[in-house]
Amino acid sequence: MNKFSRSCLTVLAAGALTFGATPVVLAQPAGTETPLATVAPAPGAGIDANATVSLTINKFEGEVGNTSTPLPGVTFLIQRITDIDLTTQQGWADLATRTGAAPGALDAGFTKTTGTDGKITVTNPEVTVGAYLVTEQTLDGYSTAAPFIVTLPFNDPATGDWNYSQTVNPKNQDVRPNKQADDSQATLGGVMGYTINAPVPAGTLDRFNIVDTLQTGLTLDPASVVVATTGAPAITLDAGDYTISTANNTVRVDFTSTGLSKLSNARATDPTLQVTVAFKATVTSIPATGVITNTATVELPNGGTVDTDVVDDDPNTPDQPTSTTFGNLTLTKTGGTAAEMNGAEFQLYQCAPTAADPNKFELLGAPISVASTADGATRSDVLVTNQDTYTGYGIPATSFSGGGTGDIANTYCVLETKAPSGYVRNPEPVKVNYDAATKTFSVTVNNAKDSIIGQLPATGAWGIVLVFLLGLALLARGLYTSYKDNKAQAA
């Protein structure tokens, strides 16, 4: 599962009000000095090191201020800062210099996880009077609250009293990114398109970076990387708002301080704000599995990271990355001997059933170039049979993407553009079959013999002969008629 690392820190003071013991006055012998009575501490008096304390954390999903959706399953590590003594002024002075990066000496601590109500509560003896570092742990797909320090007790500014119980409400936004695949021209040797959609978390951003390392079989086109935003409305990013690196077949987009400020300001009023990173890559080879996978990572504030893999509810099922499954194509010609079927030409299209007849298909888009060699070196959008067969390599069958897209299967048809010599071209698109178990495409196209001599008189040898003979006959008739007319006039 995706892991969020936790680093930054905010300091929080926490508590609830308790008081000291009730005054007790004991009877004394007559004439003796009456001792002073014990009194309850006045507001602002010293801290009771033995007081009962409690810490409650309410975890909610959504925007700041929205407490309608509790978030279960969030784990917090709670560690005591062991070199701080809150019963002394020096202890508070020392605490003022502590940060998340350097909170001081910590014990091993303990963890607590929010229940279905999104809440955890700890009290004595798990916590006692003291200062604690609270660090949020893994929660896949969500922003992470910065680690924070709580003090038990804290001085309530409204009353000036020490408060020994505290409730905090850290927020999380669902910032799971997704990655979309465009495989429309992604046959072996062709181009795959990808788009990463990364939601921007609310609050001050100390980092927001998008990283995508391409696996073997994909070669990045550095000039194709485009960074933009979507939102209501989308904001315009300038060249100084981010940097792009394409070294080592990796796309890396790092936002600068200017860009982070621009994103943060826009996000304050637009919870739909996303950064998009689109790019293209050449499919140079197909793995033995027939599947090319790809995962992008977003580096979030407070040291968090989240990737584009789709998380399954079953913890025993691995997350599912963006992927494309490929198969090879076998086209078979029938209607004559293998030698007679040689040289037929086809084009491959994506297609869809017609509205009038689901058994007939209409072609979509432009013809697709297909590799006729296993290394992808030879590609063409004209598929020519060798004897009665054509084999094409690395054709995308299905692609899986997150963001609710899921699996999208491609439907293909072949259209015959030139029939073998002596045969009639099949005029209809023929649907290509796909076997998911073997990852193979197959299609059979039948041809009928051309039984009409000279379908196009101007293009065939017999047509030329017939036209020539017809011309001679007309010429002879004209000469004969002219001869008779001349003879009649002479008489």
XYZ file of C-alpha atoms in Angstrom:
491
model
C 0.000 0.000 0.000
C 0.994 3.614 -0.415
C 2.919 5.062 2.570
C 2.868 8.624 3.780
C 6.070 9.756 5.500
C 5.574 12.357 8.208
C 7.941 15.172 9.026
C 6.797 18.756 9.654
C 5.448 19.948 12.988
C 3.051 22.393 14.557
C 2.889 22.992 18.289
C -0.430 22.640 20.055
C -1.239 23.123 23.744
C -4.132 21.099 25.198
C -6.043 20.468 28.439
C -9.114 20.461 30.744
C -9.636 22.129 34.074
C -8.932 20.347 37.391
C -8.410 21.718 40.856
C -6.344 20.869 43.952
C -7.585 19.373 47.243
C -10.397 20.826 49.398
C -9.128 22.870 52.411
C -8.900 20.839 55.669
C -8.746 22.498 59.180
C -7.842 20.255 62.162
C -8.883 20.988 65.851
C -5.929 22.220 67.974
C -5.366 22.318 71.801
C -6.413 25.596 73.410
C -3.754 28.233 73.497
C -1.713 26.687 70.692
C -0.966 28.371 67.421
C -3.427 27.421 64.696
C -1.516 26.140 61.599
C -2.339 27.506 58.177
C -4.985 25.573 56.224
C -4.396 23.881 52.843
C -6.185 25.823 50.078
C -7.160 25.101 46.473
C -4.746 26.510 43.899
C -5.767 29.907 42.590
C -6.062 30.443 38.850
C -2.605 30.453 37.317
C -1.131 28.488 40.204
C 1.299 25.563 39.793
C 0.727 22.392 37.774
C -0.410 19.233 39.562
C 2.029 16.588 38.314
C -0.326 13.807 39.438
C -3.486 15.098 37.794
C -5.650 12.999 35.485
C -5.119 14.030 31.877
C -6.720 13.051 28.565
C -6.112 13.605 24.864
C -8.865 13.183 22.253
C -8.174 13.258 18.507
C -11.110 13.585 16.107
C -10.224 12.785 12.511
C -12.417 14.113 9.697
C -12.353 13.865 5.935
C -12.859 16.944 3.791
C -12.265 20.643 3.890
C -11.232 22.568 6.974
C -14.319 23.244 9.096
C -16.265 20.259 7.777
C -16.813 17.762 10.588
C -19.584 15.747 8.937
C -17.481 12.783 7.772
C -15.431 10.924 10.420
C -12.372 9.153 9.039
C -11.669 5.711 10.520
C -8.453 3.745 10.242
C -6.029 6.623 10.856
C -3.125 5.674 13.129
C -1.218 8.119 15.328
C 2.111 7.599 17.072
C 2.142 9.375 20.462
C 5.566 9.908 22.054
C 6.449 11.661 25.309
C 9.170 14.328 25.092
C 11.229 13.044 27.988
C 13.524 16.020 28.571
C 10.720 18.543 29.212
C 9.345 19.136 32.740
C 6.163 21.176 32.513
C 6.053 21.777 36.272
C 8.944 24.230 35.901
C 9.269 27.535 34.077
C 12.468 26.274 32.491
C 10.559 23.362 30.988
C 8.187 25.725 29.165
C 11.084 27.892 28.037
C 12.840 24.817 26.608
C 9.664 23.662 24.861
C 9.372 26.992 23.053
C 12.569 26.174 21.128
C 11.471 22.708 19.980
C 10.349 21.855 16.437
C 9.111 18.791 14.651
C 12.538 18.281 13.176
C 14.085 18.515 16.650
C 11.471 17.788 19.330
C 14.101 16.615 21.787
C 14.389 13.257 23.509
C 11.460 10.926 22.840
C 10.350 7.641 24.315
C 9.247 4.739 22.078
C 5.645 5.847 22.411
C 2.527 3.952 21.437
C 0.013 3.997 18.587
C -3.738 4.467 18.496
C -6.080 4.115 15.515
C -9.336 5.959 14.942
C -12.491 3.860 15.063
C -15.619 4.109 12.948
C -16.396 7.410 14.671
C -13.017 8.808 13.592
C -11.974 9.263 17.217
C -9.285 8.135 19.663
C -9.032 9.058 23.355
C -6.088 8.331 25.638
C -5.738 9.015 29.333
C -3.747 7.885 32.373
C -1.636 5.811 32.589
C -0.882 5.902 28.821
C -0.405 9.649 29.109
C 0.401 11.728 32.175
C 1.331 15.374 32.725
C 3.909 16.256 30.091
C 4.601 17.245 26.474
C 3.904 14.819 23.617
C 4.770 14.608 19.926
C 1.812 13.289 17.882
C 2.659 11.952 14.427
C 0.045 10.784 11.945
C 0.859 7.493 10.251
C -0.144 5.895 6.961
C -3.483 6.586 5.339
C -3.506 5.763 1.672
C -4.798 8.403 -0.716
C -5.169 11.255 1.777
C -3.251 14.338 2.723
C -1.544 14.107 6.092
C -1.732 16.516 9.003
C 1.620 17.847 10.127
C 2.963 16.271 13.335
C 2.198 18.398 16.353
C 3.150 18.818 20.004
C 0.482 18.811 22.698
C 1.012 19.735 26.305
C -1.033 18.176 29.076
C -2.001 20.549 30.637
C -2.089 23.855 28.798
C -2.955 27.292 30.070
C -6.480 28.160 28.965
C -6.307 31.748 27.668
C -10.003 32.288 28.420
C -9.651 31.612 32.157
C -5.951 31.585 32.915
C -6.404 28.115 34.464
C -4.519 24.915 33.662
C -6.610 22.622 31.464
C -5.655 18.942 31.665
C -7.764 17.609 28.781
C -7.475 18.455 25.111
C -9.397 17.737 21.907
C -7.759 18.283 18.516
C -9.343 17.964 15.066
C -6.709 17.400 12.356
C -8.172 17.324 8.828
C -7.491 15.132 5.802
C -8.426 15.682 2.171
C -8.716 12.865 -0.334
C -5.829 13.705 -2.680
C -5.438 10.394 -4.466
C -4.169 11.113 -7.992
C -5.035 9.088 -11.073
C -3.258 8.346 -14.325
C -5.062 7.978 -17.643
C -3.711 6.032 -20.644
C -4.393 6.822 -24.322
C -3.534 3.691 -26.336
C -5.261 4.700 -29.584
C -1.930 4.779 -31.482
C 0.112 2.650 -29.082
C 0.883 -0.390 -31.205
C 4.473 -1.654 -30.976
C 6.694 1.160 -32.247
C 3.856 3.671 -31.847
C 3.068 6.311 -29.232
C 1.342 5.904 -25.857
C -0.185 8.980 -24.229
C -0.439 9.472 -20.462
C -2.083 12.140 -18.297
C -1.562 12.429 -14.523
C -4.298 14.218 -12.554
C -3.093 15.314 -9.104
C -5.506 17.037 -6.660
C -3.926 19.945 -4.774
C -4.288 19.736 -0.961
C -5.558 22.696 1.024
C -3.322 24.789 3.236
C 0.194 26.087 2.961
C 2.257 24.013 0.542
C 5.908 23.352 1.346
C 6.208 20.972 -1.606
C 4.097 19.585 -4.448
C 5.958 17.483 -6.998
C 4.891 14.889 -9.563
C 7.264 12.068 -10.538
C 6.790 9.302 -13.102
C 9.543 6.798 -13.941
C 8.704 4.837 -17.082
C 9.291 1.100 -17.154
C 11.356 -0.776 -19.719
C 9.487 -0.858 -23.016
C 8.556 2.840 -22.927
C 10.819 5.667 -24.099
C 9.842 9.156 -22.996
C 9.454 11.980 -25.506
C 10.910 14.911 -23.494
C 9.374 17.557 -25.754
C 5.865 16.209 -25.171
C 5.575 17.079 -21.433
C 2.777 19.612 -20.757
C 1.900 20.948 -17.277
C -1.494 22.583 -16.691
C -4.329 22.833 -14.161
C -8.026 22.087 -14.059
C -10.454 23.768 -11.717
C -13.259 26.263 -11.407
C -11.689 28.094 -13.082
C -8.292 26.625 -13.972
C -5.316 28.855 -13.222
C -2.585 29.739 -15.678
C 0.863 28.453 -14.779
C 3.922 30.415 -15.848
C 7.361 29.063 -16.719
C 8.737 30.148 -13.348
C 6.085 28.250 -11.391
C 7.672 24.819 -11.904
C 10.636 22.971 -13.348
C 10.587 19.907 -15.619
C 13.244 17.199 -15.639
C 13.225 14.282 -18.103
C 16.498 12.567 -17.213
C 16.713 8.775 -16.927
C 13.381 8.151 -18.684
C 11.616 9.925 -15.806
C 9.194 12.834 -15.858
C 9.680 15.061 -12.822
C 7.715 18.281 -12.231
C 8.781 20.294 -9.155
C 6.823 23.395 -8.175
C 8.849 26.420 -7.132
C 7.989 28.667 -4.184
C 6.160 30.963 -6.600
C 4.188 28.071 -8.030
C 3.408 26.656 -4.582
C 2.047 30.015 -3.477
C -0.089 30.268 -6.614
C -1.504 26.762 -6.080
C -2.138 27.380 -2.379
C -3.992 30.638 -3.020
C -6.141 29.078 -5.743
C -6.881 26.002 -3.634
C -8.200 28.174 -0.800
C -11.339 28.878 -2.853
C -11.412 25.893 -5.207
C -11.462 22.357 -3.761
C -11.569 20.922 -7.317
C -8.116 22.273 -8.235
C -5.849 19.697 -9.896
C -2.470 19.796 -11.595
C -2.261 17.775 -14.822
C 0.927 16.443 -16.387
C 0.549 14.996 -19.896
C 3.276 13.347 -21.963
C 3.934 10.771 -24.676
C 6.198 7.743 -24.844
C 7.164 5.366 -27.645
C 6.342 1.688 -27.138
C 9.703 0.119 -27.918
C 9.070 -3.421 -26.673
C 6.370 -5.548 -25.049
C 7.163 -7.487 -21.841
C 6.817 -11.247 -21.831
C 3.651 -10.800 -19.761
C 2.116 -8.727 -22.536
C 1.355 -5.941 -20.066
C 2.996 -2.522 -19.651
C 2.321 -0.943 -16.265
C 3.046 2.554 -15.045
C 2.810 4.346 -11.698
C 3.253 8.035 -10.948
C 3.959 9.475 -7.480
C 2.916 12.809 -6.005
C 5.147 14.268 -3.282
C 2.897 16.097 -0.827
C 3.414 18.599 1.994
C 4.647 17.358 5.380
C 6.740 14.642 3.735
C 3.731 12.687 2.450
C 3.626 10.737 -0.803
C 0.789 9.070 -2.694
C 0.772 7.227 -6.000
C -1.659 6.641 -8.846
C -2.210 2.929 -8.192
C -5.824 1.999 -7.483
C -6.258 0.595 -3.985
C -8.359 -2.503 -3.465
C -10.452 -2.820 -0.299
C -8.920 -6.245 0.305
C -5.570 -5.762 2.105
C -4.367 -9.046 0.612
C -4.856 -7.787 -2.954
C -2.058 -5.688 -4.442
C -2.804 -2.189 -5.670
C -3.519 -1.937 -9.389
C -1.335 0.384 -11.500
C -2.267 2.033 -14.783
C -1.677 -0.689 -17.375
C -2.096 -1.642 -21.028
C -2.376 -5.240 -22.255
C -1.079 -6.060 -25.744
C -1.651 -8.921 -28.159
C -0.457 -10.076 -31.582
C -2.751 -10.240 -34.618
C -3.163 -13.130 -37.057
C -5.176 -12.305 -40.200
C -6.120 -15.258 -42.390
C -7.402 -15.113 -45.982
C -9.734 -17.787 -47.354
C -11.429 -18.428 -50.701
C -8.559 -20.029 -52.589
C -5.181 -21.661 -52.159
C -2.575 -20.052 -49.905
C -0.620 -18.927 -52.968
C -3.729 -17.383 -54.530
C -4.366 -15.334 -51.364
C -0.929 -13.712 -51.521
C -0.706 -9.915 -51.694
C -4.087 -8.970 -50.301
C -4.010 -5.575 -48.535
C -5.888 -4.435 -45.448
C -6.075 -1.566 -42.983
C -6.762 -1.865 -39.230
C -9.206 0.530 -37.534
C -10.926 0.893 -34.220
C -14.617 0.314 -34.853
C -18.056 0.145 -33.260
C -21.351 -1.618 -34.075
C -23.727 0.430 -36.200
C -26.942 1.713 -34.672
C -29.019 -0.018 -37.334
C -27.383 -3.451 -37.095
C -25.153 -4.547 -34.179
C -23.614 -7.209 -36.416
C -22.258 -4.591 -38.787
C -19.483 -2.156 -37.924
C -18.487 1.407 -38.693
C -14.855 2.492 -38.737
C -13.549 5.060 -36.241
C -10.679 7.474 -36.764
C -7.683 6.898 -39.011
C -6.063 3.570 -39.979
C -3.617 2.269 -37.383
C 0.003 1.488 -38.168
C 0.994 -2.022 -37.102
C 4.425 -3.622 -36.663
C 4.982 -6.571 -39.001
C 8.169 -7.621 -37.171
C 8.556 -8.617 -33.531
C 11.093 -5.855 -32.875
C 8.738 -3.149 -34.151
C 11.256 -1.918 -36.727
C 8.858 -2.276 -39.655
C 5.475 -0.574 -39.310
C 2.797 0.340 -41.807
C -0.903 1.124 -41.949
C -1.166 -1.225 -44.966
C -1.252 -4.881 -43.901
C -0.167 -7.203 -46.758
C -0.688 -10.965 -46.670
C 2.223 -13.328 -47.190
C 0.501 -16.266 -48.872
C -2.782 -16.443 -46.941
C -1.594 -14.906 -43.636
C -0.586 -11.582 -42.103
C 0.934 -11.287 -38.592
C 0.987 -8.000 -36.653
C 2.727 -7.418 -33.325
C 1.971 -5.464 -30.146
C -1.602 -4.230 -30.555
C -3.223 -2.736 -27.410
C -6.226 -4.784 -26.292
C -7.269 -3.139 -23.021
C -6.081 -0.331 -20.760
C -6.778 0.147 -17.062
C -6.762 3.601 -15.455
C -7.798 5.001 -12.082
C -10.102 7.917 -11.340
C -13.180 5.789 -11.978
C -12.131 4.976 -15.565
C -11.408 1.290 -14.984
C -10.844 -1.126 -17.890
C -11.431 0.057 -21.457
C -11.313 -2.585 -24.198
C -10.502 -1.733 -27.801
C -12.636 -3.115 -30.636
C -10.887 -3.493 -33.989
C -11.986 -4.158 -37.567
C -10.003 -4.804 -40.729
C -11.019 -3.367 -44.104
C -9.741 -5.010 -47.262
C -8.353 -2.363 -49.623
C -6.944 -4.671 -52.330
C -8.025 -8.207 -53.155
C -5.688 -10.941 -54.392
C -5.422 -11.199 -58.156
C -8.515 -12.831 -59.608
C -10.681 -12.237 -56.533
C -13.272 -9.640 -55.497
C -12.403 -7.292 -52.623
C -14.510 -7.762 -49.483
C -16.283 -4.375 -49.137
C -17.338 -4.714 -45.476
C -15.342 -4.077 -42.272
C -14.696 -7.385 -40.527
C -14.499 -7.448 -36.704
C -11.282 -8.759 -35.135
C -11.702 -11.302 -32.319
C -9.673 -11.108 -29.083
C -8.848 -13.998 -26.745
C -8.016 -12.561 -23.322
C -6.630 -15.860 -22.044
C -3.944 -16.068 -24.730
C -3.721 -12.308 -25.430
C -4.165 -12.859 -29.174
C -6.198 -11.203 -31.936
C -7.508 -13.161 -34.913
C -9.680 -12.484 -37.969
C -10.576 -14.412 -41.111
C -11.584 -12.647 -44.349
C -13.080 -14.592 -47.239
C -12.889 -13.605 -50.913
C -15.019 -14.675 -53.846
C -13.512 -15.276 -57.291
C -13.892 -12.514 -59.874
C -16.130 -14.218 -62.466
C -16.892 -11.086 -64.513
C -14.291 -10.438 -67.210
C -13.381 -6.803 -67.446
C -15.285 -5.198 -64.564
C -13.571 -1.951 -65.487
C -13.086 -1.903 -69.305
C -10.415 0.770 -69.271
C -8.249 -1.086 -66.789
C -8.211 -4.745 -68.007
C -6.624 -6.386 -71.060
C -9.917 -7.935 -72.269
C -11.649 -4.620 -71.887
C -9.097 -2.950 -74.124
C -9.516 -5.686 -76.780
C -13.302 -5.372 -76.749
C -13.184 -1.599 -77.074
C -10.676 -1.936 -79.919
C -12.841 -4.463 -81.806
C -15.938 -2.328 -81.289
C -14.066 0.648 -82.728
C -12.993 -1.342 -85.776
C -16.556 -2.464 -86.405
C -17.851 1.075 -86.239
C -15.089 2.280 -88.516
C -15.823 -0.462 -91.063
C -19.534 0.354 -90.995
C -18.747 4.025 -91.548
C -16.482 3.271 -94.491
C -19.056 0.936 -96.043
C -21.840 3.467 -95.658
C -19.722 6.211 -97.183
C -18.809 3.925 -100.100
C -22.469 3.159 -100.866
C -23.427 6.831 -100.714
C -20.665 7.824 -103.125
C -21.638 5.061 -105.547
C -25.262 6.094 -105.517
C -24.394 9.692 -106.325
C -22.145 8.608 -109.223
C -24.994 6.661 -110.777
